[in-house]
Amino acid sequence: MATIKHLAIKGKSYAFPLRYLTYQYDEKTNQPILDENKHMVLRDEYLIDAIGVKSPSTFQEECENWNSQNHKNQKESEIKLHHYIISFDPKDKELGLTMKKVQAIGMEIANKFFASCQVLICTHPDGHNKSGNMHVHIVVNSVRKDAIDKPDFIERESECIAGAKIRASKLSMNAMKAEIMEICKREKLNQVDLLNPPNEKITEREYRKTQREQDKINIENAELEKDGLVPSKTEFQTEKDKIRKAIKRAIHQANDEAEFKKILNESGITVTESRGRWGYKTDDLKRTIRARQFGTNYEKEYILSKLGSIEAIRSTDNYYGKLKKKINVQNAINAADTMNFFVKNGLFSTDELREKLSVAEKEYAQKQTRKDEIWEKLNYTNRMIHNTGSILVNKRYYNAWRQTPADQKDTYETKFAAELANYRKATDDLNKDMEKYGITSMPKLDDLKAEKNVLMTELERIEAEVAQSKQSLDEMQILMNNYNKLLGKEPINKKQYEKSKDIVQENHHSPTI
């Protein structure tokens, strides 16, 4: 199935696209891979063409000259490039898809939608994490090169003028999606409907984060297993994934909208509503996530329709009988686990449990605050390392520019535009951080790296403590809920306690989340 993604590029220089397309970059850090001599390494295989410029190698120079003539893209905040990535199903190779055919499709799309622009078209044979999906990059200068008659996929006449800024509007994106679907149909390739929103939606950012964090867990677990220990956590879940699973459970448990929201609320998820559309928020999220970002299966209309259909199924005696039996068994387990916890911890009433819960909440909040402080300091240190390193790498270009005669400065600056821009940006950013944090002299790179290692160690320790504190807090909250539901909110008396104490095994554990 072919998919298309759009990225608006602001901060990168015009030298970056050609480097990224032709040299090897680390998928996790997005940094160039260097050989033993600290030189960038060319990609093993790629195809590249250009439209609106003499050749791919002159893309940077021609784009910058054209922007300068039209007084566009002079600020860092402006969108300089539109980057489209069209990816194909790995199974398409079995249907005859080759790199040449992918490049031809990329050229076809570029000629139809960006014929009057400055464009790079480059095909790579493999995707993220060696997934095997061939894909083509289409990188477009955001300033139009030649005037055109307004086509149907452009909203404004003003975008068709030479020297005007172009946009990646919803209209143009839908037109490109429709064109890709038609091409896949023509070439007999696998394809899905790109124009209608998916039932389940996972963004690339979430996917990449899951991959990164899962890799960390796998490495940590491998070390634990070497020492003969059993890992306590084997799978990483994002907050979005936790919300997805909680929603799916709630759909099958709730009778109506009010009960659905109540079940989610008990799981720590608040359902919000704005202009008839739902959103979801947890305590760990700073912002509400709109339901449509999860896919159509998580929007209000779909969920309410499912609640109705499930209610119809529940009306049958057979289904209800099995469900009731299952609930009774689970209630008995919950009751036993709750009593065992009270006995093991010497508690006689829910007041004592509430006090214990309050202490756990404060401890968790303190650890979370400390974690946020370390994260902020680590982010600052990473910025300092990046900017200091960039200054050291590009300083020789800046010094040479200063010593260049005045009549040759423009030529030198054009030739080394990327290096000079990186030096100036790094210097400005470093000065801002130094002023903000009261630093009077430029820090040493080795000192910053040592500080980063200390912070990473501290972060790993505090993250483990936060996770353990959260698990303990959740367990006690579940016990409190179980006690209120199953034991009628009555405090445990001395007779119940002594009777339970005699039958509880010493190694019996509290309920698992």
GROMACS .gro file of N, CA, C and O in nm, residues 154-225:
model
  288
  154ILE      N    1  -0.497   2.385  -0.645
  154ILE     CA    2  -0.446   2.503  -0.574
  154ILE      C    3  -0.563   2.596  -0.543
  154ILE      O    4  -0.643   2.627  -0.630
  155GLU      N    5  -0.570   2.642  -0.417
  155GLU     CA    6  -0.685   2.720  -0.372
  155GLU      C    7  -0.678   2.866  -0.418
  155GLU      O    8  -0.780   2.924  -0.453
  156ARG      N    9  -0.559   2.925  -0.416
  156ARG     CA   10  -0.549   3.069  -0.437
  156ARG      C   11  -0.472   3.103  -0.565
  156ARG      O   12  -0.369   3.042  -0.595
  157GLU      N   13  -0.521   3.202  -0.635
  157GLU     CA   14  -0.453   3.252  -0.755
  157GLU      C   15  -0.315   3.306  -0.721
  157GLU      O   16  -0.220   3.295  -0.799
  158SER      N   17  -0.301   3.364  -0.601
  158SER     CA   18  -0.175   3.427  -0.562
  158SER      C   19  -0.060   3.327  -0.551
  158SER      O   20   0.058   3.365  -0.561
  159GLU      N   21  -0.093   3.199  -0.529
  159GLU     CA   22   0.012   3.097  -0.518
  159GLU      C   23   0.071   3.059  -0.653
  159GLU      O   24   0.173   2.990  -0.660
  160CYS      N   25   0.006   3.101  -0.762
  160CYS     CA   26   0.049   3.060  -0.896
  160CYS      C   27   0.146   3.159  -0.960
  160CYS      O   28   0.192   3.137  -1.072
  161ILE      N   29   0.177   3.268  -0.891
  161ILE     CA   30   0.265   3.372  -0.944
  161ILE      C   31   0.410   3.334  -0.919
  161ILE      O   32   0.444   3.277  -0.814
  162ALA      N   33   0.499   3.363  -1.011
  162ALA     CA   34   0.642   3.339  -0.991
  162ALA      C   35   0.691   3.420  -0.871
  162ALA      O   36   0.661   3.539  -0.858
  163GLY      N   37   0.764   3.354  -0.781
  163GLY     CA   38   0.815   3.420  -0.661
  163GLY      C   39   0.720   3.414  -0.543
  163GLY      O   40   0.751   3.465  -0.436
  164ALA      N   41   0.601   3.350  -0.561
  164ALA     CA   42   0.504   3.338  -0.451
  164ALA      C   43   0.534   3.215  -0.367
  164ALA      O   44   0.591   3.117  -0.416
  165LYS      N   45   0.496   3.221  -0.242
  165LYS     CA   46   0.510   3.105  -0.153
  165LYS      C   47   0.399   3.004  -0.183
  165LYS      O   48   0.284   3.043  -0.205
  166ILE      N   49   0.434   2.875  -0.184
  166ILE     CA   50   0.335   2.770  -0.206
  166ILE      C   51   0.302   2.703  -0.073
  166ILE      O   52   0.382   2.702   0.020
  167ARG      N   53   0.184   2.644  -0.065
  167ARG     CA   54   0.138   2.580   0.057
  167ARG      C   55   0.105   2.434   0.032
  167ARG      O   56   0.072   2.395  -0.080
  168ALA      N   57   0.112   2.356   0.140
  168ALA     CA   58   0.066   2.217   0.134
  168ALA      C   59  -0.074   2.215   0.194
  168ALA      O   60  -0.093   2.181   0.310
  169SER      N   61  -0.172   2.255   0.116
  169SER     CA   62  -0.310   2.264   0.165
  169SER      C   63  -0.375   2.126   0.166
  169SER      O   64  -0.326   2.030   0.106
  170LYS      N   65  -0.488   2.118   0.235
  170LYS     CA   66  -0.564   1.993   0.238
  170LYS      C   67  -0.611   1.956   0.098
  170LYS      O   68  -0.613   1.837   0.061
  171LEU      N   69  -0.648   2.058   0.018
  171LEU     CA   70  -0.693   2.033  -0.119
  171LEU      C   71  -0.583   1.970  -0.202
  171LEU      O   72  -0.605   1.870  -0.273
  172SER      N   73  -0.462   2.026  -0.195
  172SER     CA   74  -0.351   1.972  -0.275
  172SER      C   75  -0.310   1.834  -0.225
  172SER      O   76  -0.276   1.745  -0.305
  173MET      N   77  -0.311   1.812  -0.092
  173MET     CA   78  -0.275   1.682  -0.038
  173MET      C   79  -0.374   1.575  -0.082
  173MET      O   80  -0.336   1.463  -0.120
  174ASN      N   81  -0.503   1.608  -0.079
  174ASN     CA   82  -0.605   1.511  -0.124
  174ASN      C   83  -0.590   1.480  -0.273
  174ASN      O   84  -0.610   1.366  -0.316
  175ALA      N   85  -0.554   1.583  -0.351
  175ALA     CA   86  -0.533   1.561  -0.495
  175ALA      C   87  -0.414   1.467  -0.518
  175ALA      O   88  -0.419   1.378  -0.605
  176MET      N   89  -0.307   1.485  -0.440
  176MET     CA   90  -0.191   1.398  -0.453
  176MET      C   91  -0.224   1.256  -0.410
  176MET      O   92  -0.181   1.158  -0.472
  177LYS      N   93  -0.301   1.242  -0.301
  177LYS     CA   94  -0.342   1.108  -0.256
  177LYS      C   95  -0.424   1.037  -0.363
  177LYS      O   96  -0.404   0.918  -0.390
  178ALA      N   97  -0.517   1.112  -0.424
  178ALA     CA   98  -0.601   1.053  -0.530
  178ALA      C   99  -0.515   1.010  -0.649
  178ALA      O  100  -0.537   0.903  -0.708
  179GLU      N  101  -0.415   1.092  -0.682
  179GLU     CA  102  -0.327   1.060  -0.795
  179GLU      C  103  -0.244   0.935  -0.764
  179GLU      O  104  -0.226   0.848  -0.851
  180ILE      N  105  -0.194   0.925  -0.641
  180ILE     CA  106  -0.116   0.807  -0.602
  180ILE      C  107  -0.201   0.681  -0.609
  180ILE      O  108  -0.157   0.574  -0.655
  181MET      N  109  -0.326   0.691  -0.562
  181MET     CA  110  -0.416   0.575  -0.569
  181MET      C  111  -0.440   0.532  -0.713
  181MET      O  112  -0.443   0.412  -0.744
  182GLU      N  113  -0.455   0.629  -0.803
  182GLU     CA  114  -0.476   0.597  -0.944
  182GLU      C  115  -0.352   0.532  -1.006
  182GLU      O  116  -0.362   0.437  -1.084
  183ILE      N  117  -0.234   0.583  -0.969
  183ILE     CA  118  -0.110   0.525  -1.022
  183ILE      C  119  -0.092   0.382  -0.973
  183ILE      O  120  -0.055   0.293  -1.050
  184CYS      N  121  -0.120   0.358  -0.845
  184CYS     CA  122  -0.108   0.222  -0.790
  184CYS      C  123  -0.207   0.128  -0.858
  184CYS      O  124  -0.175   0.010  -0.884
  185LYS      N  125  -0.325   0.178  -0.886
  185LYS     CA  126  -0.424   0.097  -0.956
  185LYS      C  127  -0.375   0.065  -1.098
  185LYS      O  128  -0.387  -0.049  -1.145
  186ARG      N  129  -0.318   0.166  -1.164
  186ARG     CA  130  -0.267   0.148  -1.300
  186ARG      C  131  -0.151   0.048  -1.303
  186ARG      O  132  -0.141  -0.036  -1.392
  187GLU      N  133  -0.061   0.057  -1.202
  187GLU     CA  134   0.056  -0.029  -1.198
  187GLU      C  135   0.028  -0.161  -1.128
  187GLU      O  136   0.119  -0.242  -1.110
  188LYS      N  137  -0.099  -0.180  -1.085
  188LYS     CA  138  -0.141  -0.305  -1.018
  188LYS      C  139  -0.060  -0.329  -0.890
  188LYS      O  140  -0.012  -0.440  -0.864
  189LEU      N  141  -0.046  -0.224  -0.809
  189LEU     CA  142   0.024  -0.232  -0.681
  189LEU      C  143  -0.076  -0.235  -0.566
  189LEU      O  144  -0.192  -0.197  -0.583
  190ASN      N  145  -0.032  -0.278  -0.450
  190ASN     CA  146  -0.117  -0.278  -0.332
  190ASN      C  147  -0.152  -0.135  -0.293
  190ASN      O  148  -0.067  -0.046  -0.300
  191GLN      N  149  -0.276  -0.114  -0.253
  191GLN     CA  150  -0.316   0.022  -0.218
  191GLN      C  151  -0.434   0.021  -0.122
  191GLN      O  152  -0.517  -0.070  -0.123
  192VAL      N  153  -0.439   0.121  -0.034
  192VAL     CA  154  -0.551   0.142   0.057
  192VAL      C  155  -0.612   0.279   0.026
  192VAL      O  156  -0.555   0.359  -0.049
  193ASP      N  157  -0.728   0.305   0.087
  193ASP     CA  158  -0.796   0.433   0.067
  193ASP      C  159  -0.723   0.541   0.149
  193ASP      O  160  -0.725   0.539   0.271
  194LEU      N  161  -0.658   0.634   0.079
  194LEU     CA  162  -0.585   0.741   0.147
  194LEU      C  163  -0.672   0.862   0.180
  194LEU      O  164  -0.632   0.948   0.257
  195LEU      N  165  -0.792   0.867   0.121
  195LEU     CA  166  -0.875   0.987   0.135
  195LEU      C  167  -0.965   0.984   0.256
  195LEU      O  168  -1.011   1.088   0.302
  196ASN      N  169  -0.994   0.865   0.309
  196ASN     CA  170  -1.078   0.853   0.428
  196ASN      C  171  -0.992   0.822   0.549
  196ASN      O  172  -0.896   0.744   0.539
  197PRO      N  173  -1.023   0.882   0.665
  197PRO     CA  174  -0.939   0.860   0.784
  197PRO      C  175  -0.941   0.714   0.826
  197PRO      O  176  -1.042   0.645   0.813
  198PRO      N  177  -0.828   0.662   0.877
  198PRO     CA  178  -0.819   0.521   0.917
  198PRO      C  179  -0.893   0.493   1.047
  198PRO      O  180  -0.916   0.584   1.128
  199ASN      N  181  -0.930   0.366   1.067
  199ASN     CA  182  -0.994   0.326   1.192
  199ASN      C  183  -0.897   0.338   1.310
  199ASN      O  184  -0.934   0.380   1.419
  200GLU      N  185  -0.773   0.294   1.287
  200GLU     CA  186  -0.667   0.301   1.388
  200GLU      C  187  -0.555   0.388   1.331
  200GLU      O  188  -0.506   0.361   1.222
  201LYS      N  189  -0.515   0.491   1.406
  201LYS     CA  190  -0.413   0.582   1.356
  201LYS      C  191  -0.297   0.591   1.454
  201LYS      O  192  -0.315   0.622   1.571
  202ILE      N  193  -0.176   0.560   1.404
  202ILE     CA  194  -0.055   0.572   1.485
  202ILE      C  195   0.041   0.661   1.408
  202ILE      O  196   0.080   0.628   1.295
  203THR      N  197   0.079   0.774   1.466
  203THR     CA  198   0.169   0.867   1.398
  203THR      C  199   0.310   0.810   1.394
  203THR      O  200   0.347   0.724   1.475
  204GLU      N  201   0.388   0.861   1.300
  204GLU     CA  202   0.528   0.815   1.290
  204GLU      C  203   0.605   0.852   1.416
  204GLU      O  204   0.692   0.776   1.461
  205ARG      N  205   0.572   0.967   1.474
  205ARG     CA  206   0.641   1.008   1.596
  205ARG      C  207   0.619   0.908   1.709
  205ARG      O  208   0.712   0.870   1.780
  206GLU      N  209   0.493   0.863   1.724
  206GLU     CA  210   0.463   0.764   1.827
  206GLU      C  211   0.531   0.631   1.794
  206GLU      O  212   0.584   0.564   1.883
  207TYR      N  213   0.527   0.593   1.666
  207TYR     CA  214   0.589   0.468   1.625
  207TYR      C  215   0.738   0.467   1.656
  207TYR      O  216   0.792   0.371   1.711
  208ARG      N  217   0.805   0.576   1.620
  208ARG     CA  218   0.950   0.584   1.643
  208ARG      C  219   0.983   0.585   1.793
  208ARG      O  220   1.081   0.525   1.835
  209LYS      N  221   0.901   0.656   1.871
  209LYS     CA  222   0.924   0.658   2.016
  209LYS      C  223   0.909   0.518   2.075
  209LYS      O  224   0.990   0.476   2.159
  210THR      N  225   0.806   0.446   2.031
  210THR     CA  226   0.786   0.309   2.078
  210THR      C  227   0.906   0.222   2.044
  210THR      O  228   0.952   0.143   2.127
  211GLN      N  229   0.957   0.236   1.921
  211GLN     CA  230   1.073   0.157   1.879
  211GLN      C  231   1.194   0.190   1.965
  211GLN      O  232   1.266   0.099   2.010
  212ARG      N  233   1.219   0.319   1.990
  212ARG     CA  234   1.335   0.360   2.070
  212ARG      C  235   1.326   0.306   2.211
  212ARG      O  236   1.422   0.246   2.263
  213GLU      N  237   1.211   0.327   2.274
  213GLU     CA  238   1.195   0.286   2.414
  213GLU      C  239   1.196   0.134   2.427
  213GLU      O  240   1.246   0.080   2.525
  214GLN      N  241   1.138   0.064   2.327
  214GLN     CA  242   1.139  -0.082   2.331
  214GLN      C  243   1.281  -0.136   2.319
  214GLN      O  244   1.319  -0.234   2.385
  215ASP      N  245   1.362  -0.071   2.235
  215ASP     CA  246   1.503  -0.111   2.223
  215ASP      C  247   1.576  -0.095   2.356
  215ASP      O  248   1.656  -0.182   2.395
  216LYS      N  249   1.548   0.015   2.426
  216LYS     CA  250   1.612   0.037   2.557
  216LYS      C  251   1.572  -0.073   2.655
  216LYS      O  252   1.656  -0.127   2.728
  217ILE      N  253   1.441  -0.106   2.656
  217ILE     CA  254   1.393  -0.211   2.748
  217ILE      C  255   1.458  -0.345   2.714
  217ILE      O  256   1.499  -0.420   2.804
  218ASN      N  257   1.468  -0.376   2.585
  218ASN     CA  258   1.528  -0.503   2.544
  218ASN      C  259   1.673  -0.513   2.588
  218ASN      O  260   1.719  -0.619   2.634
  219ILE      N  261   1.747  -0.402   2.575
  219ILE     CA  262   1.888  -0.400   2.617
  219ILE      C  263   1.899  -0.417   2.768
  219ILE      O  264   1.981  -0.497   2.818
  220GLU      N  265   1.817  -0.343   2.843
  220GLU     CA  266   1.819  -0.354   2.989
  220GLU      C  267   1.780  -0.494   3.035
  220GLU      O  268   1.843  -0.551   3.127
  221ASN      N  269   1.679  -0.553   2.970
  221ASN     CA  270   1.635  -0.687   3.009
  221ASN      C  271   1.740  -0.792   2.978
  221ASN      O  272   1.756  -0.890   3.053
  222ALA      N  273   1.813  -0.772   2.869
  222ALA     CA  274   1.920  -0.867   2.834
  222ALA      C  275   2.027  -0.867   2.942
  222ALA      O  276   2.080  -0.973   2.979
  223GLU      N  277   2.059  -0.748   2.996
  223GLU     CA  278   2.157  -0.739   3.105
  223GLU      C  279   2.106  -0.806   3.232
  223GLU      O  280   2.181  -0.874   3.302
  224LEU      N  281   1.977  -0.786   3.261
  224LEU     CA  282   1.919  -0.849   3.379
  224LEU      C  283   1.920  -1.001   3.368
  224LEU      O  284   1.951  -1.072   3.464
  225GLU      N  285   1.886  -1.050   3.248
  225GLU     CA  286   1.883  -1.194   3.228
  225GLU      C  287   2.021  -1.258   3.238
  225GLU      O  288   2.036  -1.372   3.280
   0.00000   0.00000   0.00000
